[in-house]
Coordinates of C-alpha atoms and ligand atoms in Angstrom, one line a residue:
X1 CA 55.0 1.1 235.8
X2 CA 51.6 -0.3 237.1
X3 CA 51.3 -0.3 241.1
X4 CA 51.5 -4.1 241.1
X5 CA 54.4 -4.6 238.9
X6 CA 56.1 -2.4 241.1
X7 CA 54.9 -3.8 244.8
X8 CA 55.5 -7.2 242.9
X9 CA 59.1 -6.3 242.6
X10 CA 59.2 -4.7 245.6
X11 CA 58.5 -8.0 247.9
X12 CA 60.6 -9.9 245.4
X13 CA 63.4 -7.7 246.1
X14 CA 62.9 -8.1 250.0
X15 CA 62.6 -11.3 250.3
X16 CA 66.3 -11.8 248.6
X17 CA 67.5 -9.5 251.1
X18 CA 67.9 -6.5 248.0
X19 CA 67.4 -3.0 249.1
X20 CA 63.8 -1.7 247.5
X21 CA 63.1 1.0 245.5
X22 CA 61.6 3.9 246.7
X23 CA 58.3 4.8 244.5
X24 CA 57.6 3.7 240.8
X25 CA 58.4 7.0 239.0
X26 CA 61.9 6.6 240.3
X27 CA 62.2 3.1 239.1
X28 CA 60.3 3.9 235.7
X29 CA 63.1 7.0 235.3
X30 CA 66.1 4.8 236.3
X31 CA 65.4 2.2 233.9
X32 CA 65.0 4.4 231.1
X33 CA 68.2 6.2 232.0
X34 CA 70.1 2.6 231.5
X35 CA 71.9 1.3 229.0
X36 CA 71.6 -2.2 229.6
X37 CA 68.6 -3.1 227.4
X38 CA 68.6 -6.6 228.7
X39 CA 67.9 -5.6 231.9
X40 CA 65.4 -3.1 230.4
X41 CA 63.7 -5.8 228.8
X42 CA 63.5 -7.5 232.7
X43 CA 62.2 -5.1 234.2
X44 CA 58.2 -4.9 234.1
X45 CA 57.4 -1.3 232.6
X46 CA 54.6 -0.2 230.2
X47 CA 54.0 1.9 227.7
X48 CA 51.0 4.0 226.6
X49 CA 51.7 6.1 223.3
X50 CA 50.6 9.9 223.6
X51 CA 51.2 11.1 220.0
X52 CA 52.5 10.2 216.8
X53 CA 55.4 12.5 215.2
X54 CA 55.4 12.3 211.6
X55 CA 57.8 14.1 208.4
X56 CA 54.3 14.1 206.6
X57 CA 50.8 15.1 208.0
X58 CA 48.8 12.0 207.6
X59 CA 45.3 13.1 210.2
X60 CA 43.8 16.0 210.4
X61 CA 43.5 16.2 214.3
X62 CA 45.5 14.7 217.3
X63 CA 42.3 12.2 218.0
X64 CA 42.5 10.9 214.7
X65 CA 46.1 9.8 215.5
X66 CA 45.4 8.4 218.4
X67 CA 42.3 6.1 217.1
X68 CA 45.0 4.9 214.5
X69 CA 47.6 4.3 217.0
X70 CA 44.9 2.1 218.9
X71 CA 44.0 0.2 215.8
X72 CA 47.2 -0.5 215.5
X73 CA 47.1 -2.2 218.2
X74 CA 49.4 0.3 220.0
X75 CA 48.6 0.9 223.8
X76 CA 46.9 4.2 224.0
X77 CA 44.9 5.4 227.2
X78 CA 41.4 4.3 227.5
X79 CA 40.9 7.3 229.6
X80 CA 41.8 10.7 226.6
X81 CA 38.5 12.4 226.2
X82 CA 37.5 14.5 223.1
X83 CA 35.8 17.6 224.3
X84 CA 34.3 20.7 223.0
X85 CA 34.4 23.4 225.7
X86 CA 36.9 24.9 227.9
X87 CA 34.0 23.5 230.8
X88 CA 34.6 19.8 229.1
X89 CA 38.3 20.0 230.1
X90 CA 37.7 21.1 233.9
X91 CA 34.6 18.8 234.3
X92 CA 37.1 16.5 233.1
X93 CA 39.9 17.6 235.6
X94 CA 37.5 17.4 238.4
X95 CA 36.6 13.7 237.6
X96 CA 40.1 12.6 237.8
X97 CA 40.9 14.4 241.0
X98 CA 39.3 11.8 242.6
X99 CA 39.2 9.0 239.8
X100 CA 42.9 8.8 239.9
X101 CA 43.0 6.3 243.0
X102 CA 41.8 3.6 241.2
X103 CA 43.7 3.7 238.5
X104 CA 46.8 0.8 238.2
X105 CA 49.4 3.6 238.2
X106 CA 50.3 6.8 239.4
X107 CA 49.9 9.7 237.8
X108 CA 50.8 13.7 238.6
X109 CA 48.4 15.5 236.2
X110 CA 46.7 15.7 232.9
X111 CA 47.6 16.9 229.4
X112 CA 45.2 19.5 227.5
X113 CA 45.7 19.5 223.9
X114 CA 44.4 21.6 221.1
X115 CA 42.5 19.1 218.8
X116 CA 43.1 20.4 215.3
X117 CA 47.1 20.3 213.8
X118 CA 46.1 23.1 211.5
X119 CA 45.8 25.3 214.5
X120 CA 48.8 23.5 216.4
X121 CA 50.7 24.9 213.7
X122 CA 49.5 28.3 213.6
X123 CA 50.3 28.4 217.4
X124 CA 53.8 26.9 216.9
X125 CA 55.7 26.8 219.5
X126 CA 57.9 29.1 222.5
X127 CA 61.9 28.3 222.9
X128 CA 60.5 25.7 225.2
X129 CA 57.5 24.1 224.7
X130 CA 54.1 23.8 222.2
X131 CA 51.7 26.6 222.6
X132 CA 48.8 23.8 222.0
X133 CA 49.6 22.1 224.9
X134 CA 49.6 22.7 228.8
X135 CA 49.9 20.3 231.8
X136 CA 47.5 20.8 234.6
X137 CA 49.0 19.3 237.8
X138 CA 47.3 18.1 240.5
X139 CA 47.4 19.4 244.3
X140 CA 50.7 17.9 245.4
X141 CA 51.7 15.5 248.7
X142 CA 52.3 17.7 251.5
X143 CA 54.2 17.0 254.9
X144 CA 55.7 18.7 257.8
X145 CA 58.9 18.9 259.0
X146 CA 61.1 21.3 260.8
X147 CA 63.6 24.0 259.2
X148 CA 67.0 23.5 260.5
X149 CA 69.1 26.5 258.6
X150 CA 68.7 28.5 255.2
X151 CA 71.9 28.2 253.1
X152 CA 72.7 30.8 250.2
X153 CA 74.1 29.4 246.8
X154 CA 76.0 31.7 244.4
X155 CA 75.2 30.8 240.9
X156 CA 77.6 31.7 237.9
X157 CA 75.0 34.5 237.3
X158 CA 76.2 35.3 240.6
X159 CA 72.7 35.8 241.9
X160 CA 72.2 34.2 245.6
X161 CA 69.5 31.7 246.1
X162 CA 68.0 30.5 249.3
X163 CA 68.0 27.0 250.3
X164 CA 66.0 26.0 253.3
X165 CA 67.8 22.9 255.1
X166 CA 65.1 20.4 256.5
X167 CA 64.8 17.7 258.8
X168 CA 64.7 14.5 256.8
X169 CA 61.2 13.6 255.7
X170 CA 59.5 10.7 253.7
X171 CA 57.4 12.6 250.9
X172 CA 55.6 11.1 247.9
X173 CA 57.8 8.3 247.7
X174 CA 61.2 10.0 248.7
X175 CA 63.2 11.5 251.3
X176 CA 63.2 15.4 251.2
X177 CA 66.2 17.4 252.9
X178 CA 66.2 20.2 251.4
X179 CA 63.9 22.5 249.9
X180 CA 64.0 25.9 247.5
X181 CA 63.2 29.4 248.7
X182 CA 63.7 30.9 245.0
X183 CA 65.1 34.3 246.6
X184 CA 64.3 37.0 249.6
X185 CA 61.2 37.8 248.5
X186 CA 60.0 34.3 249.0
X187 CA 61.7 34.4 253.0
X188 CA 60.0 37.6 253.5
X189 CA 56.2 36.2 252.4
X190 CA 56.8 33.3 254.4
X191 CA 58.2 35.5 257.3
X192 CA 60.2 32.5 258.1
X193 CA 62.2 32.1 261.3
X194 CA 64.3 29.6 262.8
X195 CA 63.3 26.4 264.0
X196 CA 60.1 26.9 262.2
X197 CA 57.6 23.4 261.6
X198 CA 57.1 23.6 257.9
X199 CA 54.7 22.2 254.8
X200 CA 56.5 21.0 252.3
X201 CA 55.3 20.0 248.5
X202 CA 56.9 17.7 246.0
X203 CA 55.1 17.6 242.5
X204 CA 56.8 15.1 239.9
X205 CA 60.3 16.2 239.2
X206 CA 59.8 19.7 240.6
X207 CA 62.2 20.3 243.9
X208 CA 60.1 20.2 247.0
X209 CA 59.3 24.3 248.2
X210 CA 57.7 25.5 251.0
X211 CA 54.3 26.3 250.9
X212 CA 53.8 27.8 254.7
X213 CA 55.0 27.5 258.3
X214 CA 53.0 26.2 261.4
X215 CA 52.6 29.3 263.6
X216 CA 51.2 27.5 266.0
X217 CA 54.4 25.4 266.3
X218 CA 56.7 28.5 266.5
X219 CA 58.9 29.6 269.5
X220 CA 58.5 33.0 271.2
X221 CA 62.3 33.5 270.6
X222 CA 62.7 32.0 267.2
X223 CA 65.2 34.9 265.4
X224 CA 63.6 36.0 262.2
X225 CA 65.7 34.6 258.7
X226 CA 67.2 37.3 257.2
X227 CA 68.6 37.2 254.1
X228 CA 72.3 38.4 254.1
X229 CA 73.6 41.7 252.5
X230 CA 77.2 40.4 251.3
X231 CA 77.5 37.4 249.2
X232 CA 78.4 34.4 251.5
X233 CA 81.2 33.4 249.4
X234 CA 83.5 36.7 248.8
X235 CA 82.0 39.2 251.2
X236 CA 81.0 41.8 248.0
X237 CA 78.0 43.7 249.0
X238 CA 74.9 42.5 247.4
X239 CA 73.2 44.3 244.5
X240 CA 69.6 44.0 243.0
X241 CA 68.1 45.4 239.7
X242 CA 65.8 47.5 239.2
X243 CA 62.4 45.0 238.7
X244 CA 64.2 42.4 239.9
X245 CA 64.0 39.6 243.0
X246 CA 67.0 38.3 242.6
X247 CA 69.8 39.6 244.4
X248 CA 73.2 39.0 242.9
X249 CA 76.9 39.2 243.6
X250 CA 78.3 41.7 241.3
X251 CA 82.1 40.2 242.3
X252 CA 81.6 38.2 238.9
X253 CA 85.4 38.2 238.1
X254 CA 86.4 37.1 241.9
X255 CA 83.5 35.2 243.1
X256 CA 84.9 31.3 243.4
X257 CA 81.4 30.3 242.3
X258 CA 80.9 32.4 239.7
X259 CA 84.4 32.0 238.2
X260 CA 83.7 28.3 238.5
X261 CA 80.1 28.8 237.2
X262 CA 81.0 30.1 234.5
X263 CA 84.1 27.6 233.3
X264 CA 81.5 24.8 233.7
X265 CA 78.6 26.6 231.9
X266 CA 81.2 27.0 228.8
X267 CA 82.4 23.0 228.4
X268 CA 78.3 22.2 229.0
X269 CA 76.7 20.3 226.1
X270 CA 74.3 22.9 224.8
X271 CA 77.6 24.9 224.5
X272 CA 81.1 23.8 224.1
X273 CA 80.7 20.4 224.7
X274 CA 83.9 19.6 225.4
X275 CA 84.4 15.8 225.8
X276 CA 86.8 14.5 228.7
X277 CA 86.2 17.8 230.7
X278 CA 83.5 17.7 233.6
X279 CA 82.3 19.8 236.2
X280 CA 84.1 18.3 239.0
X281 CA 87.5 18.0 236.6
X282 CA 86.9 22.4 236.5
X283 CA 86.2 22.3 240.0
X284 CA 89.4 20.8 240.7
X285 CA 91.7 22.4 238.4
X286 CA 90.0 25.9 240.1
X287 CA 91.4 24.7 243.5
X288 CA 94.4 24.4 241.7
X289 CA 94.9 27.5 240.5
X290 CA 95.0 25.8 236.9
X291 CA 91.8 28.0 235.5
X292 CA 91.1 31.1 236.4
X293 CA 89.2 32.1 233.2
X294 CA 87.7 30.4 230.3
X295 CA 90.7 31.1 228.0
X296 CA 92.9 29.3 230.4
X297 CA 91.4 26.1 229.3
X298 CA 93.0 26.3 226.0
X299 CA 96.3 26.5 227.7
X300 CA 96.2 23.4 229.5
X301 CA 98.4 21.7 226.9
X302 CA 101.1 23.6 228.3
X303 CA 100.4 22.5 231.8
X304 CA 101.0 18.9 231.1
X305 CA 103.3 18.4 234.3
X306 CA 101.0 19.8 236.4
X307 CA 98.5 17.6 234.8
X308 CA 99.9 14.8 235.1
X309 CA 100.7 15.1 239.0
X310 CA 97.2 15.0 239.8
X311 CA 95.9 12.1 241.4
X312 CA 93.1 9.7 239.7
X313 CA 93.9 11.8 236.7
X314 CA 95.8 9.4 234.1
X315 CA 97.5 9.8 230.7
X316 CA 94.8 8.1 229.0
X317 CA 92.1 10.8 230.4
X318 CA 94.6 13.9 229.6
X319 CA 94.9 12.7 226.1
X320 CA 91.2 12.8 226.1
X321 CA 90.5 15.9 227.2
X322 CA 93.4 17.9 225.3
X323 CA 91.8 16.3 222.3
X324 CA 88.2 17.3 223.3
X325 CA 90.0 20.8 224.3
X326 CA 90.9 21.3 220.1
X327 CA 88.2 19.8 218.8
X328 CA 86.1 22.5 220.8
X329 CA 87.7 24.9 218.7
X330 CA 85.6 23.7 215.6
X331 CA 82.3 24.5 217.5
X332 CA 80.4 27.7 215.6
X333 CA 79.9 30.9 216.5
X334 CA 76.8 30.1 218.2
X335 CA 77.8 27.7 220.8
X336 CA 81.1 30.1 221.8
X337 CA 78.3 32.6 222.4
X338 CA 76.0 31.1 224.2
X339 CA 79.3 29.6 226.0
X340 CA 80.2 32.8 227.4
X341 CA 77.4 33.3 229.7
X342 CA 76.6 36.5 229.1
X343 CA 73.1 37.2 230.9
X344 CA 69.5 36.4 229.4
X345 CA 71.4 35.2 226.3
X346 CA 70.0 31.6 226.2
X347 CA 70.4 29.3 223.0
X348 CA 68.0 30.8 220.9
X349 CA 68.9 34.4 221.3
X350 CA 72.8 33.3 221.3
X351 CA 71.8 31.8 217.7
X352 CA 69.8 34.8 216.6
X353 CA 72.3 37.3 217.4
X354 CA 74.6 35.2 215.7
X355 CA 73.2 35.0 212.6
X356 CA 72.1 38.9 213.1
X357 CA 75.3 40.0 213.4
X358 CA 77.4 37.9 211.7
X359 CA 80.2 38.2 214.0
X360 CA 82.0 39.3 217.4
X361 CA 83.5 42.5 216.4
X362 CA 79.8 43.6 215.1
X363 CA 78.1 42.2 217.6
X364 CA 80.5 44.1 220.9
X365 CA 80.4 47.3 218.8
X366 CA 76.3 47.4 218.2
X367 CA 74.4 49.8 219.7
X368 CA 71.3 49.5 221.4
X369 CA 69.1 50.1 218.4
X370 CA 70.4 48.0 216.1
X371 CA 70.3 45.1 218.8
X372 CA 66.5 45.8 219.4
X373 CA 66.1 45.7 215.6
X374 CA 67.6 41.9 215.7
X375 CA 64.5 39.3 215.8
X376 CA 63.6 38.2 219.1
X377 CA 66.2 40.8 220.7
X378 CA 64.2 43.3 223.6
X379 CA 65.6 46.2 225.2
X380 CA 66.7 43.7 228.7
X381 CA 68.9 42.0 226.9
X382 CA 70.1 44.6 224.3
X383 CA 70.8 46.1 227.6
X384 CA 72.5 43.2 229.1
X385 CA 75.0 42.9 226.1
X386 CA 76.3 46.0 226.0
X387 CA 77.2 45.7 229.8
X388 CA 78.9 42.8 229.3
X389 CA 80.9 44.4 225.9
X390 CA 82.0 47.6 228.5
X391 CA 83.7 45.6 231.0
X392 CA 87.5 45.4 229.7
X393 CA 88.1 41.7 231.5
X394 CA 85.5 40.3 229.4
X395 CA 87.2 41.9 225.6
X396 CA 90.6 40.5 226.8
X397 CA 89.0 36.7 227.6
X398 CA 87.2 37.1 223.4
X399 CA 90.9 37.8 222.2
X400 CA 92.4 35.1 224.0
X401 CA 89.8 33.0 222.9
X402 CA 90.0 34.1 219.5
X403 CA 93.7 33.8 219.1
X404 CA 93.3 30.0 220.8
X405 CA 91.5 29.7 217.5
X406 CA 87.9 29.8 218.7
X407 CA 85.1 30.4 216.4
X408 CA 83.9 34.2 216.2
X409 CA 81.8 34.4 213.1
X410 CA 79.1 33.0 211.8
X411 CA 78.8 30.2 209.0
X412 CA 78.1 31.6 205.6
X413 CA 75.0 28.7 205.0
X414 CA 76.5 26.5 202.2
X415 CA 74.4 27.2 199.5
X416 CA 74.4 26.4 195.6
X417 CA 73.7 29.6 193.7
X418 CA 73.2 28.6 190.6
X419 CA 71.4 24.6 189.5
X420 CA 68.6 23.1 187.9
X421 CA 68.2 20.9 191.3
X422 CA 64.2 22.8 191.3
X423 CA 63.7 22.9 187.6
X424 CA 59.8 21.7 187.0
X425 CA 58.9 22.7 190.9
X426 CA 57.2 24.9 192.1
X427 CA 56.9 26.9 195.6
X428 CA 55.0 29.5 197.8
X429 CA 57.0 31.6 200.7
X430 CA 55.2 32.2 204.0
X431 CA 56.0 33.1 207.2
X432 CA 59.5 34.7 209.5
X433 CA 62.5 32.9 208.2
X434 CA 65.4 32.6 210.8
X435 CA 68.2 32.1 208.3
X436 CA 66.8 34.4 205.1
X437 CA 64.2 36.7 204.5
X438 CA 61.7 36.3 202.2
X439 CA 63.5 38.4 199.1
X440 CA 66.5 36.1 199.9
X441 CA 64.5 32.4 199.7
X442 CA 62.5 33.7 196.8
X443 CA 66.1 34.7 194.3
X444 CA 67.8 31.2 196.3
X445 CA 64.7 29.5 194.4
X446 CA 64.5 31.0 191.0
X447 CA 68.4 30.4 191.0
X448 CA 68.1 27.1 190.7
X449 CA 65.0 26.6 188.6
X450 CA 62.2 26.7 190.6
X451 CA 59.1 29.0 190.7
X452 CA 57.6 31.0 192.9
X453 CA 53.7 30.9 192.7
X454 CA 51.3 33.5 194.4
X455 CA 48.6 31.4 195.7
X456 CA 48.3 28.0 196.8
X457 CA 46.5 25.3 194.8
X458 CA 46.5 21.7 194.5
X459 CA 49.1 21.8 191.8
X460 CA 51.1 23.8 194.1
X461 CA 54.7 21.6 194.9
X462 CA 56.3 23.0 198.1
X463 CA 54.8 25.4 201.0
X464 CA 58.0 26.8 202.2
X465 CA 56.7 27.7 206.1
X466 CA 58.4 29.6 208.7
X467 CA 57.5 31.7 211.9
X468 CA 54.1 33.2 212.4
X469 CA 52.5 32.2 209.1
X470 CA 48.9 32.8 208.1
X471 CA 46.9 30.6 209.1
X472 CA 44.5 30.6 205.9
X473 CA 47.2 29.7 204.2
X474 CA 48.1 26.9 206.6
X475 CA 44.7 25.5 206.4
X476 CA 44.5 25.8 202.9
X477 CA 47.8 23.8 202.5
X478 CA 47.0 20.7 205.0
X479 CA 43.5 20.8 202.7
X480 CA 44.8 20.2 199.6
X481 CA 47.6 18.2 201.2
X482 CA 50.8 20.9 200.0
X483 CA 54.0 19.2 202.3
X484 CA 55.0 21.9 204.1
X485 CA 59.0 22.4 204.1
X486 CA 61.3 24.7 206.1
X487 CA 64.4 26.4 205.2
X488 CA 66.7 23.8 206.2
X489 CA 64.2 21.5 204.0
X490 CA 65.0 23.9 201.1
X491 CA 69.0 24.2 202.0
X492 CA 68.8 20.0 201.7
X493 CA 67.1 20.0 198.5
X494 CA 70.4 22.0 196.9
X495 CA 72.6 20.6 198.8
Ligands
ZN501 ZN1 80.6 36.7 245.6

């Protein structure tokens, strides 16, 4: 959204009497977010193309692409620079510290990118982002305002986090009332106390924090914050781990917010996604005394009465969420896992362990070597699983679960054992696989026809790549122009 478009719209709006948006990011984000593509198409927003994603490797480097986007006649920004030293990319930072004010638009930062895709593919990437790429941000808006109260949050983790409670500001484009404090420690460096004048900094999406307080500004009597020792919500006494800053509630089976927590953590959409069911709706039915654990959401087909007395709740939504209830029930082992909330199991470890362990039974019974042994599994979460397997509350909710017909093992990975589907073709194995190991791939391909070759030459049919594959060989490959498949690639081709 260029500045103009947006003050353009801005007067247009005022003059008709229309309330005006608050800063172009926000009006850029909003549009995107709607589904109304004719009023998309109204509204005056740009586009400048940052990469090209591709099946097949057509460039050698990310600059190559982006010439050929241009020629294209694609918009691409005038302003990317190809450089050759880490001292290119901070001379470059440097310029557009100050540059950035006469650009047309607003921008938060820059994007540093490894050049070559041969080594963007040897770097790969974490759980969460590329390791061949990094954001640097630049020094954010900052204002002052005063601190009115810390509030504590209990989060289904039950750990307590500080919120600092501000008098209503204008910053970068938006008005900031609250702020995060991330946890005691955070109170103690800023010593703050009560009453205090604060700085506050918003950088793009990021929640405004606190960077210091005003000293100057401080009363002689301000009472020091001090962060409480029993969880605000159910009086339990607070604990903290060892190398920990977190404090947490360790009430986890009769903390509100926890119980609550972790209902709405289970019907999310990276887990259950259970359609017709939202946050508020488990908030609700909490209040209620209609859940009190996850299993009691596949009894709420017996509480239709109860259901149905609720106000703004009609038929047509019960039917929808029983039916989003059972089809939950079809979601893999996976998903239930990473459903249940136990600590430091995120997606990707709830998908490894799944597949490491096949199933429930294996997985509650493993001991702490033969969780360490999984891929990806360290001793914090080994550790954290076999808490959660000791406490009885949590065995009784995985055999109500199981007997609501929930999914507890792993999907055996459709395969055909025996074709000619890779007759004629021929392959090379490199890499971690998540699904097989090497042994595995290499008899799944010589069962149905194909070969497996030692080296890689420009005769060579398939580079079958996984996890932390050399990168000779990965060079060699985008050299001679060898498509590189995965596993899933491999499980489509017999399909
Ligand atoms: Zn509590």
């Amino acid at each position: 959204m260029h500045r103009a478009a947006f003050e353009r719209l801005n007067k247009e709006r005022e003059e008709l009497g229309e309330v005006t948006y608050a800063n172009p990011r926000n009006f850029a984000a909003g549009t995107i977010k709607m589904q109304d593509s004719k009023e998309v198409a109204r509204r005056p927003l740009d586009c400048f193309l940052y990469s090209l994603n591709t099946d097949k490797i057509y460039f050698k480097t990310h600059w190559e692409s982006l010439q050929t986007l241009k020629s294209w006649g694609f918009h691409v920004s005038e302003h990317s620079k190809l450089v050759n030293s880490i001292n290119g990319v901070f001379d470059f930072i440097k310029y557009w510290e100050e540059e950035r004010f006469n650009l047309g638009y607003d921008i938060d930062g820059i994007v540093i990118k490894v050049n070559s895709y041969g080594q963007q593919q040897e770097l790969g990437f974490t759980a969460k982002s590329p390791r061949w790429a990094i954001s640097y941000k630049f020094k954010a808006e900052e204002v002052e305002t005063i601190l009115d109260q810390v509030t504590y949050q209990v989060g289904r983790t039950g750990a307590v986090t500080p919120v600092a409670n501000l008098k209503p500001v204008l910053l970068a484009g938006t008005t900031v009332k609250r702020a995060t404090l991330h946890n005691a420690n955070e109170i103690e460096r800023l010593d703050l106390h009560q009453g205090d004048s604060v700085f506050v900094e918003k950088g793009g999406e990021i929640i405004p924090k606190i960077i210091n307080v005003n000293l100057s500004k401080r009363k002689p009597d301000a009472l020091k914050i001090i962060y409480p020792t029993v969880c605000p919500e159910c009086g339990t006494s607070l604990i903290r781990k060892e190398g920990e800053v977190a404090f947490y509630c360790p009430n986890d089976e009769g903390c509100p917010p926890q119980i609550v927590g972790k209902i709405q953590h289970f019907i999310g959409r990276k887990a259950m996604n259970i359609d017709g069911l939202g946050d508020e709706t488990i908030e609700n039915f909490y209040q209620r005394g209609l859940l009190k654990h996850i299993s009691d959401i596949y009894t709420l087909h017996e509480k239709s009465d109860e259901l149905k007395g609720i106000e703004r709740f009609g038929e047509k939504s019960i039917e929808n969420m029983l039916k989003g209830i059972e089809q939950s029930k079809e979601m893999p082992f996976e998903k239930v896992l990473f459903g249940l909330g136990i600590r430091y199991v995120g997606e990707t470890v709830a998908r490894k362990l799944a597949f490491g362990t096949k199933n429930i039974d294996r997985l509650a019974s493993a001991t702490l070597e033969e969780l360490i042994a999984i891929d990806e599994i360290g001793q914090r979460i080994a550790e954290s699983i076999i808490e959660y397997f000791s406490k009885t509350e949590h065995l009784q909710q995985i055999e109500l679960l199981k007997a609501a017909g929930l999914q507890f093992q792993a999907k055996e990975i459709e395969i055909t054992l025996q074709s000619e589907k890779l007759t004629g073709k021929t392959f090379v194995i490199s890499g971690v696989f998540e699904k097989f190991s090497r042994e595995e791939l290499k008899d799944l391909i010589e069962s149905n026809g194909g070969k497996i070759l030692s080296s890689i030459s420009a005769k060579l049919n398939y580079l079958v790549a996984g996890d932390n594959m050399g990168p000779s060989k990965l060079e060699k490959a985008l050299k001679l122009n060898v498509p590189l498949i995965s596993e899933d690639d491999l499980l489509e081709m017999l399909k």
